CSV table of C-alpha atoms in Angstrom, one decimal:
chain,number,residue,atom,x,y,z
A,1,MET,CA,0.3,0.5,-0.1
A,2,GLY,CA,1.1,2.9,-1.2
A,3,LYS,CA,1.2,7.2,-0.3
A,4,ALA,CA,-1.4,9.5,-0.3
A,5,LEU,CA,-1.8,13.2,-0.1
A,6,PHE,CA,-4.5,15.5,-0.9
A,7,ILE,CA,-5.0,19.1,-2.9
A,8,THR,CA,-7.7,21.3,-1.9
A,9,GLY,CA,-7.8,24.6,-3.0
A,10,THR,CA,-8.3,28.4,-0.8
A,11,GLY,CA,-11.6,27.9,-3.1
A,12,THR,CA,-12.4,27.7,-6.9
A,13,ASP,CA,-10.5,28.7,-10.1
A,14,VAL,CA,-7.0,29.2,-7.9
A,15,GLY,CA,-4.9,26.3,-10.3
A,16,LYS,CA,-5.7,23.4,-8.3
A,17,THR,CA,-5.9,21.0,-11.3
A,18,TYR,CA,-2.6,22.7,-12.7
A,19,VAL,CA,-0.3,21.9,-9.5
A,20,THR,CA,-2.1,19.2,-9.4
A,21,GLY,CA,-0.1,18.7,-12.2
A,22,LEU,CA,2.8,19.3,-12.1
A,23,ILE,CA,3.0,17.5,-8.6
A,24,VAL,CA,2.2,13.9,-10.3
A,25,ARG,CA,4.6,15.0,-13.1
A,26,LYS,CA,7.3,15.9,-10.4
A,27,LEU,CA,6.6,12.4,-9.3
A,28,ARG,CA,7.1,11.0,-11.4
A,29,GLN,CA,9.7,12.2,-13.6
A,30,ALA,CA,12.1,11.9,-10.5
A,31,GLY,CA,11.3,8.1,-11.8
A,32,LEU,CA,9.0,7.1,-9.0
A,33,ASN,CA,5.8,5.8,-8.8
A,34,GLY,CA,3.7,9.2,-9.2
A,35,GLY,CA,-1.2,8.5,-9.4
A,36,TYR,CA,-3.9,10.5,-9.7
A,37,TYR,CA,-7.0,9.7,-7.6
A,38,LYS,CA,-10.2,12.5,-7.5
A,39,ALA,CA,-13.5,11.6,-6.5
A,40,ALA,CA,-16.1,13.5,-7.6
A,41,LEU,CA,-15.7,15.8,-10.5
A,42,SER,CA,-18.3,18.0,-11.9
A,43,GLY,CA,-18.7,20.3,-14.6
A,44,ALA,CA,-17.3,17.6,-17.8
A,45,ILE,CA,-18.0,18.1,-21.2
A,46,CYS,CA,-19.4,15.1,-24.1
A,47,ASP,CA,-16.8,13.7,-26.4
A,48,LYS,CA,-18.3,13.1,-30.0
A,49,ASP,CA,-19.5,10.0,-29.0
A,50,GLY,CA,-22.0,11.8,-25.9
A,51,VAL,CA,-19.7,10.4,-23.8
A,52,LEU,CA,-17.9,12.1,-20.6
A,53,GLN,CA,-14.8,13.0,-20.1
A,54,PRO,CA,-13.6,13.8,-16.8
A,55,GLY,CA,-11.6,17.5,-17.8
A,56,ASP,CA,-9.6,17.3,-15.4
A,57,ALA,CA,-8.4,14.6,-14.2
A,58,LEU,CA,-7.4,13.8,-18.4
A,59,TYR,CA,-5.8,17.0,-17.8
A,60,VAL,CA,-3.2,15.1,-15.3
A,61,ARG,CA,-2.8,12.1,-16.8
A,62,ARG,CA,-1.0,14.3,-19.8
A,63,VAL,CA,0.7,16.8,-18.5
A,64,ALA,CA,2.7,13.6,-15.7
A,65,GLU,CA,2.7,10.8,-18.8
A,66,MET,CA,0.1,8.5,-16.8
A,67,ASP,CA,-0.6,5.4,-19.3
A,68,GLU,CA,-4.6,5.5,-16.4
A,69,SER,CA,-7.8,4.4,-17.8
A,70,VAL,CA,-10.7,7.7,-17.7
A,71,GLU,CA,-12.1,5.5,-14.5
A,72,ASN,CA,-8.9,4.9,-12.2
A,73,LEU,CA,-9.0,7.8,-12.1
A,74,VAL,CA,-12.3,9.6,-11.2
A,75,THR,CA,-15.2,7.9,-10.0
A,76,TYR,CA,-18.2,10.5,-9.5
A,77,VAL,CA,-18.2,12.2,-13.3
A,78,TYR,CA,-21.0,14.9,-13.9
A,79,PRO,CA,-22.1,17.7,-16.9
A,80,GLU,CA,-23.5,19.8,-14.8
A,81,ALA,CA,-20.6,22.5,-13.7
A,82,VAL,CA,-22.3,23.0,-9.6
A,83,SER,CA,-20.7,21.4,-7.0
A,84,PRO,CA,-20.9,17.7,-6.7
A,85,HIS,CA,-23.8,17.4,-4.0
A,86,LEU,CA,-26.4,19.3,-6.2
A,87,ALA,CA,-24.6,17.7,-9.4
A,88,ALA,CA,-25.2,14.7,-7.8
A,89,LYS,CA,-28.6,15.5,-7.4
A,90,MET,CA,-29.4,16.5,-10.4
A,91,ASN,CA,-28.1,13.1,-11.3
A,92,HIS,CA,-29.7,10.8,-9.1
A,93,ARG,CA,-26.0,9.1,-8.3
A,94,PRO,CA,-25.6,10.3,-4.6
A,95,ILE,CA,-21.8,9.9,-3.6
A,96,ASP,CA,-20.9,6.9,-1.6
A,97,PHE,CA,-18.1,6.6,0.3
A,98,ASP,CA,-18.0,3.1,1.0
A,99,ARG,CA,-17.5,3.4,-3.2
A,100,VAL,CA,-14.9,6.2,-3.0
A,101,LYS,CA,-13.0,4.8,-0.3
A,102,SER,CA,-12.6,1.4,-2.1
A,103,ASP,CA,-11.6,3.0,-4.7
A,104,PHE,CA,-8.9,5.5,-3.5
A,105,GLU,CA,-7.9,2.3,-2.4
A,106,ARG,CA,-7.2,0.7,-5.6
A,107,ALA,CA,-5.4,3.1,-6.4
A,108,LYS,CA,-3.2,3.1,-3.1
A,109,SER,CA,-2.2,-0.2,-3.9
A,110,ARG,CA,-1.2,0.9,-7.4
A,111,TYR,CA,0.5,3.9,-6.6
A,112,ASP,CA,3.7,4.9,-3.8
A,113,TYR,CA,2.7,8.3,-4.4
A,114,LEU,CA,-0.9,9.1,-4.4
A,115,THR,CA,-2.1,12.3,-5.3
A,116,MET,CA,-5.6,12.9,-4.3
A,117,GLU,CA,-7.3,16.6,-5.7
A,118,GLY,CA,-10.5,17.4,-4.0
A,119,SER,CA,-13.7,19.4,-6.3
A,120,GLY,CA,-13.1,22.9,-4.7
A,121,GLY,CA,-12.8,24.6,-1.3
A,122,ILE,CA,-12.2,22.0,1.9
A,123,ILE,CA,-15.6,22.6,3.3
A,124,CYS,CA,-17.3,21.8,-0.5
A,125,PRO,CA,-20.3,19.7,-0.3
A,126,LEU,CA,-20.2,16.1,-1.9
A,127,ARG,CA,-23.4,14.2,-0.7
A,128,TRP,CA,-26.4,16.7,0.9
A,129,ASP,CA,-29.5,15.0,1.0
A,130,ASN,CA,-32.2,13.0,3.4
A,131,GLN,CA,-29.8,10.1,4.1
A,132,GLN,CA,-26.3,11.6,4.0
A,133,HIS,CA,-24.2,15.3,5.1
A,134,MET,CA,-20.8,14.6,3.9
A,135,LEU,CA,-18.5,17.5,3.4
A,136,LEU,CA,-14.2,17.4,0.6
A,137,ASP,CA,-13.1,17.6,4.5
A,138,ASP,CA,-15.2,14.1,6.0
A,139,LEU,CA,-13.9,12.1,3.4
A,140,VAL,CA,-10.4,13.9,3.7
A,141,LYS,CA,-10.9,12.5,7.3
A,142,ARG,CA,-12.7,9.4,7.2
A,143,LEU,CA,-9.7,8.8,4.5
A,144,HIS,CA,-6.6,9.9,6.6
A,145,LEU,CA,-5.5,12.0,4.7
A,146,GLY,CA,-3.2,15.0,5.2
A,147,VAL,CA,-3.4,18.2,3.1
A,148,LEU,CA,-1.8,20.2,1.2
A,149,ILE,CA,-3.1,23.5,-0.1
A,150,VAL,CA,-2.7,25.9,-3.5
A,151,ALA,CA,-3.7,29.4,-3.4
A,152,ASP,CA,-3.6,32.0,-5.6
A,153,ALA,CA,-0.8,34.3,-4.7
A,154,GLY,CA,-2.7,37.1,-5.2
A,155,LEU,CA,-4.8,39.9,-3.5
A,156,GLY,CA,-7.8,38.2,-0.9
A,157,THR,CA,-5.7,35.4,-0.3
A,158,ILE,CA,-4.2,36.2,3.7
A,159,ASN,CA,-8.1,35.6,4.0
A,160,SER,CA,-9.0,33.3,2.2
A,161,THR,CA,-5.6,31.1,3.6
A,162,VAL,CA,-5.7,31.2,6.5
A,163,LEU,CA,-9.2,30.0,7.4
A,164,THR,CA,-8.4,27.6,5.3
A,165,ILE,CA,-5.1,26.5,7.3
A,166,GLU,CA,-7.8,27.3,10.5
A,167,TYR,CA,-10.8,25.3,9.5
A,168,LEU,CA,-9.0,22.3,8.7
A,169,ARG,CA,-7.0,22.2,12.3
A,170,ALA,CA,-9.9,23.4,13.5
A,171,ARG,CA,-11.2,19.0,12.3
A,172,GLU,CA,-7.5,17.8,13.9
A,173,ILE,CA,-6.6,17.9,9.8
A,174,PRO,CA,-3.1,17.3,9.3
A,175,VAL,CA,-1.7,20.9,6.8
A,176,ARG,CA,1.0,19.7,5.1
A,177,GLY,CA,2.4,22.9,3.3
A,178,ILE,CA,1.1,25.6,0.8
A,179,ILE,CA,1.8,26.4,-3.2
A,180,PHE,CA,1.6,29.2,-4.3
A,181,ASN,CA,0.5,29.7,-7.1
A,182,LYS,CA,-0.5,32.2,-10.0
A,183,TYR,CA,3.3,33.9,-8.5
A,184,ILE,CA,4.7,36.9,-10.2
A,185,PRO,CA,8.2,37.8,-8.7
A,186,ARG,CA,9.6,40.9,-6.7
A,187,ASP,CA,5.4,41.8,-6.5
A,188,ILE,CA,5.7,43.6,-3.6
A,189,MET,CA,1.9,42.6,-2.8
A,190,GLN,CA,2.3,39.4,-3.7
A,191,ASP,CA,5.8,38.6,-1.2
A,192,ASN,CA,4.0,40.3,2.0
A,193,ASN,CA,0.9,37.5,1.1
A,194,ALA,CA,3.4,35.3,1.5
A,195,SER,CA,5.2,35.7,4.6
A,196,MET,CA,2.4,38.0,6.3
A,197,ILE,CA,0.6,34.2,5.6
A,198,GLU,CA,3.4,32.0,7.3
A,199,GLU,CA,3.7,34.3,10.4
A,200,MET,CA,0.0,34.5,11.0
A,201,THR,CA,0.3,30.4,10.2
A,202,GLY,CA,3.1,28.6,11.0
A,203,VAL,CA,2.5,27.1,7.3
A,204,LYS,CA,5.5,27.0,5.1
A,205,ILE,CA,4.4,28.4,1.6
A,206,LEU,CA,6.9,24.9,0.2
A,207,ALA,CA,6.6,26.3,-3.9
A,208,TYR,CA,6.2,29.2,-5.7
A,209,VAL,CA,4.9,28.3,-9.1
A,210,LYS,CA,3.8,31.3,-12.1
A,211,LYS,CA,2.3,31.1,-14.7
A,212,GLY,CA,2.9,28.6,-17.6
A,213,ASP,CA,5.0,26.7,-15.8
A,214,THR,CA,5.9,23.2,-16.8
A,215,GLU,CA,7.8,22.0,-14.2
A,216,LEU,CA,7.4,22.2,-10.3
A,217,ASP,CA,10.5,23.5,-8.3
A,218,ILE,CA,10.9,22.0,-4.7
A,219,ASP,CA,12.8,19.3,-3.4
A,220,ILE,CA,11.8,15.5,-4.0
A,221,ASP,CA,12.8,14.4,-0.7
A,222,MET,CA,10.9,17.2,0.5
A,223,LEU,CA,8.4,16.6,-1.9
A,224,LYS,CA,8.2,13.3,-1.2
A,225,ASN,CA,7.6,13.9,2.6
A,226,LEU,CA,4.0,15.2,2.4
A,227,TYR,CA,3.0,12.6,1.6
A,228,ALA,CA,2.4,9.3,4.8
């Protein structure tokens, strides 16, 4: 059984999938058996044959040069670009934790370093019906995962990043670190954002990703140690 790490964002459109692709690519280029898994993906687009294609997972597979079937990358795929809990209701296909756990453990058994990508931010609802209420952090806790946070380096990130960290701590979920995305070198505000977040939380920013980066600038041993 391999090790795993959960990737969450401070919100939607912070570049979580982009950074996740760089992480898995870094592992694999270092000769490590790195894999990818996502429990639920909404906003999928149909191909010419009418089959839903999970864009995020396919992007990571391509960037990381993985040879893996789509079925093993994502458990639930929905066409509507809404929160997974709502997409599940609209399609009458509620997310079942036991199925997700089974798929996760199978993926973990196939890879030494499994990177699991979340949906949106850490409080994203996965299921909310008469039978069960499940948020993304509930899933993280039940799978016993530590979390790496992807944050936009720009304006507003102090608030969203600190709130994400404090929420994870309140839920007793280990925070492994932060990756700053959309970073502009020598930008006084973004550099101050980084130092303020580190001072306020004690959590380190482990890497800075600029627009268009194709490689993750992080020590491979540091990256490996984030997985447990």
